[in-house]
Short mmCIF file of C-alpha atoms in Angstrom, two decimals:
data_model
loop_
_atom_site.label_atom_id
_atom_site.label_comp_id
_atom_site.label_asym_id
_atom_site.label_seq_id
_atom_site.Cartn_x
_atom_site.Cartn_y
_atom_site.Cartn_z
CA MET A 1 94.81 -62.02 -38.84
CA LYS A 2 92.39 -64.80 -37.87
CA SER A 3 90.62 -66.82 -40.54
CA SER A 4 87.32 -66.19 -38.73
CA ASP A 5 87.81 -62.43 -39.15
CA VAL A 6 88.37 -62.90 -42.88
CA LEU A 7 85.30 -65.11 -43.25
CA VAL A 8 82.97 -62.70 -41.48
CA TYR A 9 84.40 -59.81 -43.51
CA LEU A 10 83.74 -61.69 -46.76
CA ASN A 11 80.32 -62.76 -45.59
CA GLU A 12 79.35 -59.17 -44.95
CA MET A 13 80.90 -57.93 -48.19
CA TYR A 14 79.10 -60.52 -50.32
CA GLN A 15 75.91 -60.70 -48.22
CA ALA A 16 76.34 -64.43 -47.55
CA ASP A 17 76.61 -65.34 -51.26
CA TRP A 18 78.17 -68.76 -50.73
CA ASN A 19 79.53 -69.18 -54.25
CA ALA A 20 81.09 -65.71 -54.40
CA ILE A 21 82.88 -66.24 -51.08
CA ASN A 22 84.03 -69.67 -52.13
CA ASP A 23 85.46 -68.22 -55.33
CA VAL A 24 87.43 -65.54 -53.46
CA ILE A 25 88.84 -68.11 -51.04
CA HIS A 26 89.92 -70.58 -53.69
CA ARG A 27 91.42 -67.91 -55.94
CA ARG A 28 93.13 -66.35 -52.94
CA ALA A 29 92.01 -63.05 -54.34
CA PRO A 30 93.42 -59.96 -52.65
CA LEU A 31 91.15 -58.28 -50.13
CA SER A 32 90.15 -54.63 -50.32
CA ALA A 33 91.00 -53.98 -46.67
CA THR A 34 94.10 -54.26 -44.52
CA PRO A 35 94.40 -56.96 -41.85
CA GLU A 36 93.97 -54.27 -39.19
CA GLN A 37 90.77 -53.02 -40.83
CA ILE A 38 89.39 -56.55 -41.13
CA GLU A 39 90.14 -57.31 -37.51
CA ALA A 40 88.51 -54.07 -36.37
CA PHE A 41 85.48 -54.72 -38.54
CA ALA A 42 84.94 -58.20 -37.11
CA ALA A 43 85.25 -56.86 -33.58
CA SER A 44 82.64 -54.19 -34.25
CA LEU A 45 79.80 -56.53 -35.28
CA PRO A 46 76.69 -56.15 -33.08
CA THR A 47 75.99 -59.87 -32.64
CA ARG A 48 77.85 -63.08 -31.88
CA TYR A 49 78.88 -65.46 -34.62
CA VAL A 50 80.79 -68.65 -35.35
CA THR A 51 82.55 -69.43 -38.62
CA LEU A 52 83.10 -72.67 -40.53
CA GLY A 53 86.02 -74.44 -38.89
CA ASP A 54 85.51 -72.90 -35.44
CA PRO A 55 85.31 -75.43 -32.55
CA ASP A 56 81.79 -74.21 -31.71
CA TYR A 57 80.48 -74.53 -35.27
CA PRO A 58 77.84 -77.32 -35.27
CA GLN A 59 79.28 -80.49 -36.75
CA SER A 60 75.90 -81.52 -38.21
CA LEU A 61 75.92 -78.35 -40.32
CA SER A 62 79.53 -78.56 -41.41
CA GLN A 63 78.72 -81.92 -43.05
CA GLY A 64 75.76 -80.49 -45.00
CA TYR A 65 75.38 -78.95 -48.43
CA LYS A 66 77.27 -75.66 -48.72
CA PRO A 67 77.70 -75.10 -44.99
CA PRO A 68 77.37 -71.40 -44.15
CA TRP A 69 80.67 -69.62 -43.86
CA VAL A 70 79.29 -67.68 -40.93
CA LEU A 71 76.47 -68.33 -38.48
CA TYR A 72 75.24 -65.28 -36.61
CA TYR A 73 73.33 -66.12 -33.45
CA GLN A 74 71.50 -64.88 -30.43
CA GLY A 75 70.84 -67.19 -27.50
CA ASN A 76 72.08 -70.62 -26.48
CA LEU A 77 74.30 -72.16 -29.18
CA ASP A 78 74.55 -75.38 -27.15
CA LEU A 79 71.04 -76.27 -28.36
CA ILE A 80 72.45 -77.37 -31.74
CA LYS A 81 75.76 -78.86 -30.72
CA ASP A 82 74.37 -82.40 -30.44
CA ILE A 83 72.33 -83.56 -33.42
CA ASP A 84 70.99 -86.45 -31.35
CA ARG A 85 69.04 -83.87 -29.32
CA ALA A 86 67.58 -81.84 -32.16
CA ALA A 87 64.59 -82.39 -34.46
CA THR A 88 63.53 -80.25 -37.39
CA PHE A 89 59.84 -79.45 -37.87
CA VAL A 90 58.47 -78.02 -41.09
CA GLY A 91 55.07 -77.37 -42.63
CA ALA A 92 52.72 -75.05 -44.42
CA ARG A 93 52.32 -71.34 -43.74
CA LYS A 94 48.59 -71.58 -44.52
CA CYS A 95 47.65 -74.53 -42.38
CA GLY A 96 44.43 -75.77 -40.86
CA ASP A 97 43.37 -76.31 -37.27
CA TYR A 98 44.42 -79.97 -37.39
CA GLY A 99 47.93 -79.05 -38.55
CA ARG A 100 48.27 -76.39 -35.83
CA LYS A 101 47.10 -78.82 -33.16
CA MET A 102 49.54 -81.53 -34.22
CA ALA A 103 52.38 -79.04 -34.46
CA ARG A 104 51.83 -77.88 -30.89
CA GLU A 105 51.43 -81.39 -29.48
CA LEU A 106 54.47 -82.85 -31.22
CA ALA A 107 56.81 -79.93 -30.53
CA GLU A 108 55.81 -79.63 -26.88
CA GLY A 109 56.09 -83.37 -26.38
CA VAL A 110 59.67 -83.64 -27.62
CA ALA A 111 60.78 -80.37 -26.01
CA LYS A 112 59.66 -81.74 -22.64
CA GLN A 113 62.15 -84.54 -23.15
CA GLY A 114 65.04 -82.21 -23.89
CA VAL A 115 64.92 -82.21 -27.68
CA ALA A 116 65.58 -78.90 -29.42
CA VAL A 117 62.79 -77.96 -31.86
CA VAL A 118 64.37 -76.51 -35.00
CA SER A 119 62.17 -74.64 -37.50
CA GLY A 120 61.88 -71.55 -39.64
CA LEU A 121 60.04 -68.53 -38.31
CA ALA A 122 57.29 -68.50 -40.93
CA ALA A 123 53.62 -68.18 -40.09
CA GLY A 124 51.66 -71.37 -39.61
CA ILE A 125 53.32 -74.67 -38.65
CA ASP A 126 56.77 -73.16 -37.95
CA SER A 127 55.40 -70.64 -35.49
CA GLU A 128 53.19 -73.14 -33.71
CA CYS A 129 56.13 -75.51 -33.17
CA LEU A 130 58.41 -72.78 -31.86
CA LYS A 131 55.75 -71.36 -29.52
CA ALA A 132 55.17 -74.84 -28.08
CA ALA A 133 58.89 -75.32 -27.40
CA LEU A 134 59.45 -71.88 -25.85
CA PRO A 135 58.49 -72.74 -22.25
CA TYR A 136 61.13 -75.48 -22.21
CA GLY A 137 63.95 -73.34 -23.62
CA LYS A 138 64.18 -75.56 -26.69
CA ALA A 139 63.04 -73.30 -29.55
CA VAL A 140 65.59 -72.86 -32.36
CA ALA A 141 64.60 -70.58 -35.25
CA VAL A 142 66.61 -70.30 -38.49
CA LEU A 143 65.93 -67.03 -40.33
CA GLY A 144 66.11 -66.09 -43.98
CA ASN A 145 67.19 -62.56 -43.06
CA GLY A 146 69.47 -60.78 -40.60
CA LEU A 147 68.84 -61.13 -36.88
CA ASN A 148 67.85 -57.48 -36.66
CA LYS A 149 64.98 -57.89 -39.12
CA PHE A 150 61.56 -59.29 -38.26
CA TYR A 151 59.83 -61.39 -40.89
CA PRO A 152 56.98 -61.86 -40.86
CA SER A 153 56.42 -58.73 -38.80
CA ALA A 154 53.68 -60.48 -36.83
CA ASN A 155 56.38 -62.71 -35.31
CA GLU A 156 58.48 -59.89 -33.89
CA GLU A 157 57.70 -60.72 -30.25
CA LEU A 158 58.16 -64.44 -30.88
CA GLN A 159 61.56 -63.79 -32.44
CA LYS A 160 62.62 -61.65 -29.49
CA GLU A 161 61.49 -64.29 -26.99
CA ILE A 162 63.38 -67.04 -28.83
CA ALA A 163 66.52 -64.90 -28.68
CA ARG A 164 66.07 -64.63 -24.91
CA THR A 165 65.23 -68.22 -24.06
CA GLY A 166 66.22 -70.37 -27.07
CA LEU A 167 68.37 -69.74 -30.14
CA LEU A 168 68.11 -67.56 -33.24
CA LEU A 169 70.33 -68.38 -36.21
CA SER A 170 71.07 -66.80 -39.58
CA GLU A 171 73.83 -66.90 -42.17
CA TYR A 172 72.82 -63.40 -43.30
CA PRO A 173 74.40 -60.21 -41.96
CA PHE A 174 72.65 -58.41 -39.10
CA GLU A 175 70.76 -55.83 -41.19
CA CYS A 176 70.12 -58.03 -44.24
CA PRO A 177 66.45 -57.90 -45.34
CA PRO A 178 64.47 -61.01 -46.32
CA THR A 179 64.36 -61.84 -50.03
CA ALA A 180 62.62 -64.66 -51.90
CA GLN A 181 65.85 -66.49 -52.74
CA HIS A 182 67.01 -66.61 -49.13
CA PHE A 183 64.39 -69.04 -47.91
CA PRO A 184 65.05 -72.06 -50.16
CA LEU A 185 68.75 -71.74 -49.21
CA ARG A 186 67.85 -71.37 -45.54
CA ASN A 187 66.11 -74.74 -45.74
CA ARG A 188 69.43 -76.60 -46.17
CA ILE A 189 70.35 -75.39 -42.68
CA LEU A 190 67.05 -76.62 -41.23
CA ALA A 191 67.59 -80.03 -42.77
CA ALA A 192 71.16 -80.36 -41.52
CA LEU A 193 70.57 -79.37 -37.88
CA GLY A 194 67.95 -82.00 -37.01
CA LYS A 195 68.53 -85.71 -36.61
CA VAL A 196 65.03 -86.14 -38.08
CA THR A 197 62.81 -83.88 -40.19
CA ILE A 198 59.10 -83.99 -39.29
CA VAL A 199 56.58 -82.78 -41.89
CA ILE A 200 53.27 -81.75 -40.37
CA GLU A 201 51.42 -80.18 -43.26
CA ALA A 202 52.83 -79.50 -46.71
CA GLN A 203 51.82 -78.82 -50.28
CA GLU A 204 53.69 -80.13 -53.29
CA HIS A 205 56.49 -77.91 -54.64
CA SER A 206 56.63 -75.98 -51.36
CA GLY A 207 59.54 -74.85 -49.21
CA THR A 208 58.70 -77.70 -46.88
CA MET A 209 59.42 -80.23 -49.61
CA ILE A 210 62.72 -78.49 -50.40
CA THR A 211 63.74 -79.02 -46.78
CA THR A 212 62.64 -82.64 -46.98
CA ALA A 213 64.77 -83.16 -50.12
CA PHE A 214 67.81 -81.69 -48.40
CA ALA A 215 67.21 -83.95 -45.38
CA ALA A 216 66.90 -87.04 -47.56
CA ALA A 217 70.12 -86.16 -49.39
CA LEU A 218 71.89 -86.00 -46.02
CA GLY A 219 70.52 -89.40 -45.03
CA ARG A 220 68.36 -87.95 -42.26
CA ASP A 221 65.24 -89.80 -41.17
CA ILE A 222 61.92 -88.23 -42.24
CA GLY A 223 58.59 -88.48 -40.49
CA ALA A 224 55.18 -87.21 -41.61
CA VAL A 225 51.84 -86.59 -39.95
CA PRO A 226 49.06 -88.30 -41.96
CA PHE A 227 46.14 -86.41 -43.45
CA ARG A 228 42.75 -87.44 -44.73
CA ALA A 229 42.86 -89.00 -48.16
CA ASP A 230 40.62 -86.29 -49.64
CA GLU A 231 42.76 -83.41 -48.31
CA GLU A 232 45.55 -81.86 -50.32
CA SER A 233 48.80 -82.69 -48.57
CA SER A 234 52.17 -84.22 -49.43
CA CYS A 235 52.39 -85.97 -46.08
CA ASN A 236 50.59 -89.16 -47.15
CA GLY A 237 52.78 -89.33 -50.23
CA LEU A 238 55.91 -89.12 -48.07
CA ILE A 239 54.62 -91.93 -45.88
CA ARG A 240 53.86 -94.01 -48.97
CA GLU A 241 57.45 -93.48 -50.11
CA GLY A 242 58.94 -94.62 -46.78
CA ALA A 243 58.69 -91.72 -44.33
CA ALA A 244 57.81 -92.77 -40.80
CA LEU A 245 54.20 -92.34 -39.68
CA VAL A 246 54.02 -89.72 -36.89
CA GLU A 247 50.91 -89.42 -34.77
CA LYS A 248 52.30 -88.53 -31.32
CA PRO A 249 55.51 -87.18 -29.73
CA GLU A 250 56.64 -90.70 -28.83
CA ASP A 251 56.80 -91.51 -32.55
CA VAL A 252 59.33 -88.72 -33.08
CA LEU A 253 61.37 -89.86 -30.09
CA ASP A 254 61.33 -93.45 -31.38
CA ILE A 255 62.66 -92.38 -34.79
CA MET A 256 65.48 -90.55 -33.02
CA GLY A 257 66.26 -93.48 -30.73
CA TYR A 258 65.48 -91.17 -27.86
CA ASN A 259 62.94 -93.36 -26.10
CA ALA A 260 65.56 -96.09 -25.69
CA TRP A 261 67.83 -93.58 -23.98
CA LEU A 262 65.04 -92.46 -21.72
CA ARG A 263 64.24 -96.02 -20.71
CA GLY A 264 67.91 -96.48 -19.92
CA GLY A 265 67.79 -93.60 -17.51
CA LEU A 266 70.34 -91.44 -19.30
CA PHE A 267 68.25 -88.27 -19.12
CA ARG A 268 66.51 -88.72 -15.77
#
């Protein structure tokens, strides 16, 4: 019986509850199914997956906080194999025209240069970034629900298109519905996958700031798009505390060291 079969069996049984699975593994608790049943169950799953310890499991994620035991995916897993070619973009669901414009310009600019754009699939900044990266095959969406669920429902077509041309990821079983506690946990995955986390519009005590905290704990670089002084945003505060000022795609590429590679001809 393969360890990957056991992990996906436990992940389904405990609905991706990291602590519960960890407890079973470390106690070496007996399983409620035979090896043959576990193997058959793993083979019957309707989507592809990688488990912690597999060769294809992204190294950037394995080094993060509570790396998912299982990653279910649809699309091109190669997009997250090299952290040097991935940037995480986060921001507010309820964003203004300026935030939307900057999200599109930044995401499209880096995607053109071969950088994967990693984000959630929430309304607002997340969606704008992913839409901008779609034409270049560089959109990577991390969900807080199973891959067979669409949340928000307005993003159903976007989610389907990302599965076709980019990459959809989730630690939650295929039919698992979205719940409030899933999304803060999902943010640790967003923070781990990108070499840099770019904040485009954010309020204090938001999911965006949770992602930023995870990124900082991992030693990732953080960039922020500035806002007017009289507008409510955490971006200026992040810049004041040491985040890089981001005004154009080249700023993101510079933070990543990507422009130096481009000048050296490595990606021409």
